[in-house]
Amino acid sequence: MWRNSLAALLIALAAGPAAAQAPVTPAPVAVCASDVALIRVAPDRALSFAVELADTAESRARGLMFRRDLPAGQGMLFIYPEPQPVSFWMRNTLIPLDMVFADAQGVIRHIHANARPLDETPVPGAAVGDPDRDRLMVLEIAGGEAARLGLEPGMVLAHPGLDPETAAWPCG
């Protein structure tokens, strides 16, 4: 146990200040849980986000409305029953958010940074020119966190909500 804690600390220190607020997990031994979203940032490293699930029509409609803060390392994971084109807005959302859009395999396809509080302009889940506009999951984290942590399209998300038969990084 102590050895695992020491290894996790050393990995976190090696990751540098960008990973200081989000727990870093060795990617090969990462274990999925419904309240955690993992994003692989290197072959041997993953960031871990404590997430609330928005997996019903009601919870997806409410999202993070009326929240006054969202600590680093936390977020909300929107899961749809099937991949589909999605669009978000910031109605009644009081804090800036980064929206990380993932396809049915868990591959990050688009990141919308710093969505403006209370803005009702639609935020599409796909970048212009993306041939596959369907998304299964959207991770909302505090505005600016995606850039601070170095998140990019092409990185892979792991969560039990992904089909392990087709997930790019299936849960173990």
GROMACS .gro file of C-alpha atoms in nm:
model
  172
    1MET     CA    1   0.000   0.000   0.000
    2TRP     CA    2   0.274   0.247   0.102
    3ARG     CA    3   0.472   0.153  -0.210
    4ASN     CA    4   0.167   0.226  -0.434
    5SER     CA    5   0.119   0.564  -0.266
    6LEU     CA    6   0.485   0.647  -0.315
    7ALA     CA    7   0.468   0.543  -0.681
    8ALA     CA    8   0.160   0.761  -0.736
    9LEU     CA    9   0.336   1.055  -0.570
   10LEU     CA   10   0.646   1.010  -0.787
   11ILE     CA   11   0.434   0.993  -1.102
   12ALA     CA   12   0.247   1.308  -0.996
   13LEU     CA   13   0.574   1.491  -0.933
   14ALA     CA   14   0.713   1.380  -1.268
   15ALA     CA   15   0.399   1.509  -1.440
   16GLY     CA   16   0.485   1.860  -1.322
   17PRO     CA   17   0.272   2.148  -1.199
   18ALA     CA   18   0.006   2.103  -1.469
   19ALA     CA   19  -0.109   1.785  -1.297
   20ALA     CA   20  -0.087   1.922  -0.944
   21GLN     CA   21  -0.464   1.957  -0.896
   22ALA     CA   22  -0.588   1.646  -1.081
   23PRO     CA   23  -0.479   1.308  -0.945
   24VAL     CA   24  -0.242   1.125  -1.176
   25THR     CA   25  -0.284   0.749  -1.208
   26PRO     CA   26  -0.046   0.507  -1.376
   27ALA     CA   27  -0.245   0.427  -1.693
   28PRO     CA   28  -0.172   0.050  -1.706
   29VAL     CA   29  -0.318  -0.001  -1.357
   30ALA     CA   30  -0.604   0.249  -1.377
   31VAL     CA   31  -0.930   0.102  -1.253
   32CYS     CA   32  -1.261   0.245  -1.371
   33ALA     CA   33  -1.540   0.353  -1.138
   34SER     CA   34  -1.873   0.516  -1.219
   35ASP     CA   35  -1.781   0.831  -1.026
   36VAL     CA   36  -1.442   0.872  -1.196
   37ALA     CA   37  -1.350   0.974  -1.551
   38LEU     CA   38  -0.996   0.891  -1.660
   39ILE     CA   39  -0.814   1.062  -1.946
   40ARG     CA   40  -0.493   0.905  -2.074
   41VAL     CA   41  -0.240   1.184  -2.123
   42ALA     CA   42   0.057   0.957  -2.198
   43PRO     CA   43   0.099   0.583  -2.250
   44ASP     CA   44   0.176   0.540  -1.880
   45ARG     CA   45  -0.021   0.829  -1.724
   46ALA     CA   46  -0.383   0.925  -1.681
   47LEU     CA   47  -0.564   1.212  -1.514
   48SER     CA   48  -0.848   1.118  -1.282
   49PHE     CA   49  -1.156   1.340  -1.243
   50ALA     CA   50  -1.416   1.287  -0.970
   51VAL     CA   51  -1.743   1.319  -1.161
   52GLU     CA   52  -2.111   1.351  -1.101
   53LEU     CA   53  -2.305   1.163  -1.365
   54ALA     CA   54  -2.566   1.326  -1.585
   55ASP     CA   55  -2.712   1.013  -1.742
   56THR     CA   56  -3.083   1.086  -1.743
   57ALA     CA   57  -3.272   1.344  -1.949
   58GLU     CA   58  -3.343   1.542  -1.630
   59SER     CA   59  -2.985   1.542  -1.501
   60ARG     CA   60  -2.849   1.629  -1.845
   61ALA     CA   61  -3.094   1.921  -1.871
   62ARG     CA   62  -2.987   2.061  -1.533
   63GLY     CA   63  -2.614   1.996  -1.570
   64LEU     CA   64  -2.407   2.235  -1.363
   65MET     CA   65  -2.667   2.511  -1.349
   66PHE     CA   66  -2.660   2.738  -1.044
   67ARG     CA   67  -2.321   2.610  -0.919
   68ARG     CA   68  -2.092   2.882  -0.787
   69ASP     CA   69  -1.769   2.680  -0.814
   70LEU     CA   70  -1.619   2.364  -0.957
   71PRO     CA   71  -1.291   2.258  -0.795
   72ALA     CA   72  -1.000   2.135  -1.007
   73GLY     CA   73  -1.009   1.759  -1.052
   74GLN     CA   74  -1.390   1.749  -1.043
   75GLY     CA   75  -1.656   1.767  -1.311
   76MET     CA   76  -1.978   1.638  -1.454
   77LEU     CA   77  -1.988   1.354  -1.706
   78PHE     CA   78  -2.284   1.361  -1.943
   79ILE     CA   79  -2.363   1.017  -2.084
   80TYR     CA   80  -2.615   0.966  -2.362
   81PRO     CA   81  -2.802   0.640  -2.427
   82GLU     CA   82  -2.648   0.625  -2.775
   83PRO     CA   83  -2.403   0.835  -2.977
   84GLN     CA   84  -2.570   1.144  -3.123
   85PRO     CA   85  -2.496   1.502  -3.229
   86VAL     CA   86  -2.500   1.721  -2.917
   87SER     CA   87  -2.500   2.091  -2.845
   88PHE     CA   88  -2.468   2.267  -2.509
   89TRP     CA   89  -2.545   2.611  -2.374
   90MET     CA   90  -2.472   2.791  -2.050
   91ARG     CA   91  -2.822   2.891  -1.940
   92ASN     CA   92  -2.822   2.946  -1.563
   93THR     CA   93  -2.459   2.831  -1.545
   94LEU     CA   94  -2.267   3.075  -1.328
   95ILE     CA   95  -1.909   2.955  -1.384
   96PRO     CA   96  -1.693   2.919  -1.698
   97LEU     CA   97  -1.659   2.561  -1.815
   98ASP     CA   98  -1.444   2.357  -2.049
   99MET     CA   99  -1.647   2.099  -2.242
  100VAL     CA  100  -1.464   1.785  -2.348
  101PHE     CA  101  -1.662   1.593  -2.614
  102ALA     CA  102  -1.591   1.220  -2.663
  103ASP     CA  103  -1.719   0.970  -2.918
  104ALA     CA  104  -1.851   0.618  -2.853
  105GLN     CA  105  -1.497   0.480  -2.826
  106GLY     CA  106  -1.402   0.741  -2.563
  107VAL     CA  107  -1.177   0.935  -2.801
  108ILE     CA  108  -1.182   1.309  -2.735
  109ARG     CA  109  -1.299   1.467  -3.058
  110HIS     CA  110  -1.348   1.831  -2.957
  111ILE     CA  111  -1.278   2.062  -2.663
  112HIS     CA  112  -1.464   2.387  -2.618
  113ALA     CA  113  -1.264   2.601  -2.375
  114ASN     CA  114  -1.401   2.858  -2.134
  115ALA     CA  115  -1.769   2.855  -2.221
  116ARG     CA  116  -1.905   3.187  -2.095
  117PRO     CA  117  -2.137   3.188  -1.795
  118LEU     CA  118  -2.505   3.252  -1.875
  119ASP     CA  119  -2.440   3.251  -2.252
  120GLU     CA  120  -2.721   3.081  -2.443
  121THR     CA  121  -2.530   3.056  -2.769
  122PRO     CA  122  -2.519   2.686  -2.868
  123VAL     CA  123  -2.184   2.513  -2.826
  124PRO     CA  124  -2.161   2.231  -3.082
  125GLY     CA  125  -2.006   1.901  -2.980
  126ALA     CA  126  -1.810   1.873  -3.303
  127ALA     CA  127  -1.548   2.095  -3.457
  128VAL     CA  128  -1.613   2.234  -3.804
  129GLY     CA  129  -1.525   1.969  -4.061
  130ASP     CA  130  -1.544   1.672  -3.823
  131PRO     CA  131  -1.695   1.391  -4.036
  132ASP     CA  132  -1.838   1.210  -3.730
  133ARG     CA  133  -2.052   1.447  -3.526
  134ASP     CA  134  -2.190   1.183  -3.287
  135ARG     CA  135  -2.089   1.203  -2.920
  136LEU     CA  136  -2.159   0.962  -2.637
  137MET     CA  137  -2.002   1.156  -2.349
  138VAL     CA  138  -1.923   1.512  -2.253
  139LEU     CA  139  -1.701   1.595  -1.957
  140GLU     CA  140  -1.749   1.942  -1.812
  141ILE     CA  141  -1.463   2.073  -1.601
  142ALA     CA  142  -1.371   2.415  -1.468
  143GLY     CA  143  -1.292   2.674  -1.734
  144GLY     CA  144  -0.924   2.675  -1.826
  145GLU     CA  145  -0.852   2.327  -1.684
  146ALA     CA  146  -0.831   2.154  -2.024
  147ALA     CA  147  -0.549   2.384  -2.136
  148ARG     CA  148  -0.377   2.380  -1.797
  149LEU     CA  149  -0.373   2.000  -1.798
  150GLY     CA  150  -0.277   1.973  -2.165
  151LEU     CA  151  -0.593   1.794  -2.279
  152GLU     CA  152  -0.620   1.759  -2.657
  153PRO     CA  153  -0.842   1.594  -2.917
  154GLY     CA  154  -0.722   1.240  -2.980
  155MET     CA  155  -0.663   1.163  -2.612
  156VAL     CA  156  -0.873   0.879  -2.472
  157LEU     CA  157  -1.127   0.878  -2.191
  158ALA     CA  158  -1.207   0.564  -1.989
  159HIS     CA  159  -1.531   0.511  -1.798
  160PRO     CA  160  -1.763   0.214  -1.732
  161GLY     CA  161  -2.026   0.392  -1.946
  162LEU     CA  162  -1.826   0.298  -2.257
  163ASP     CA  163  -1.880  -0.039  -2.423
  164PRO     CA  164  -1.568  -0.240  -2.332
  165GLU     CA  165  -1.588  -0.423  -2.667
  166THR     CA  166  -1.542  -0.099  -2.865
  167ALA     CA  167  -1.373   0.139  -2.618
  168ALA     CA  168  -1.030   0.269  -2.723
  169TRP     CA  169  -0.922   0.223  -2.359
  170PRO     CA  170  -1.157  -0.031  -2.199
  171CYS     CA  171  -1.205  -0.055  -1.826
  172GLY     CA  172  -1.014  -0.338  -1.667
   0.00000   0.00000   0.00000
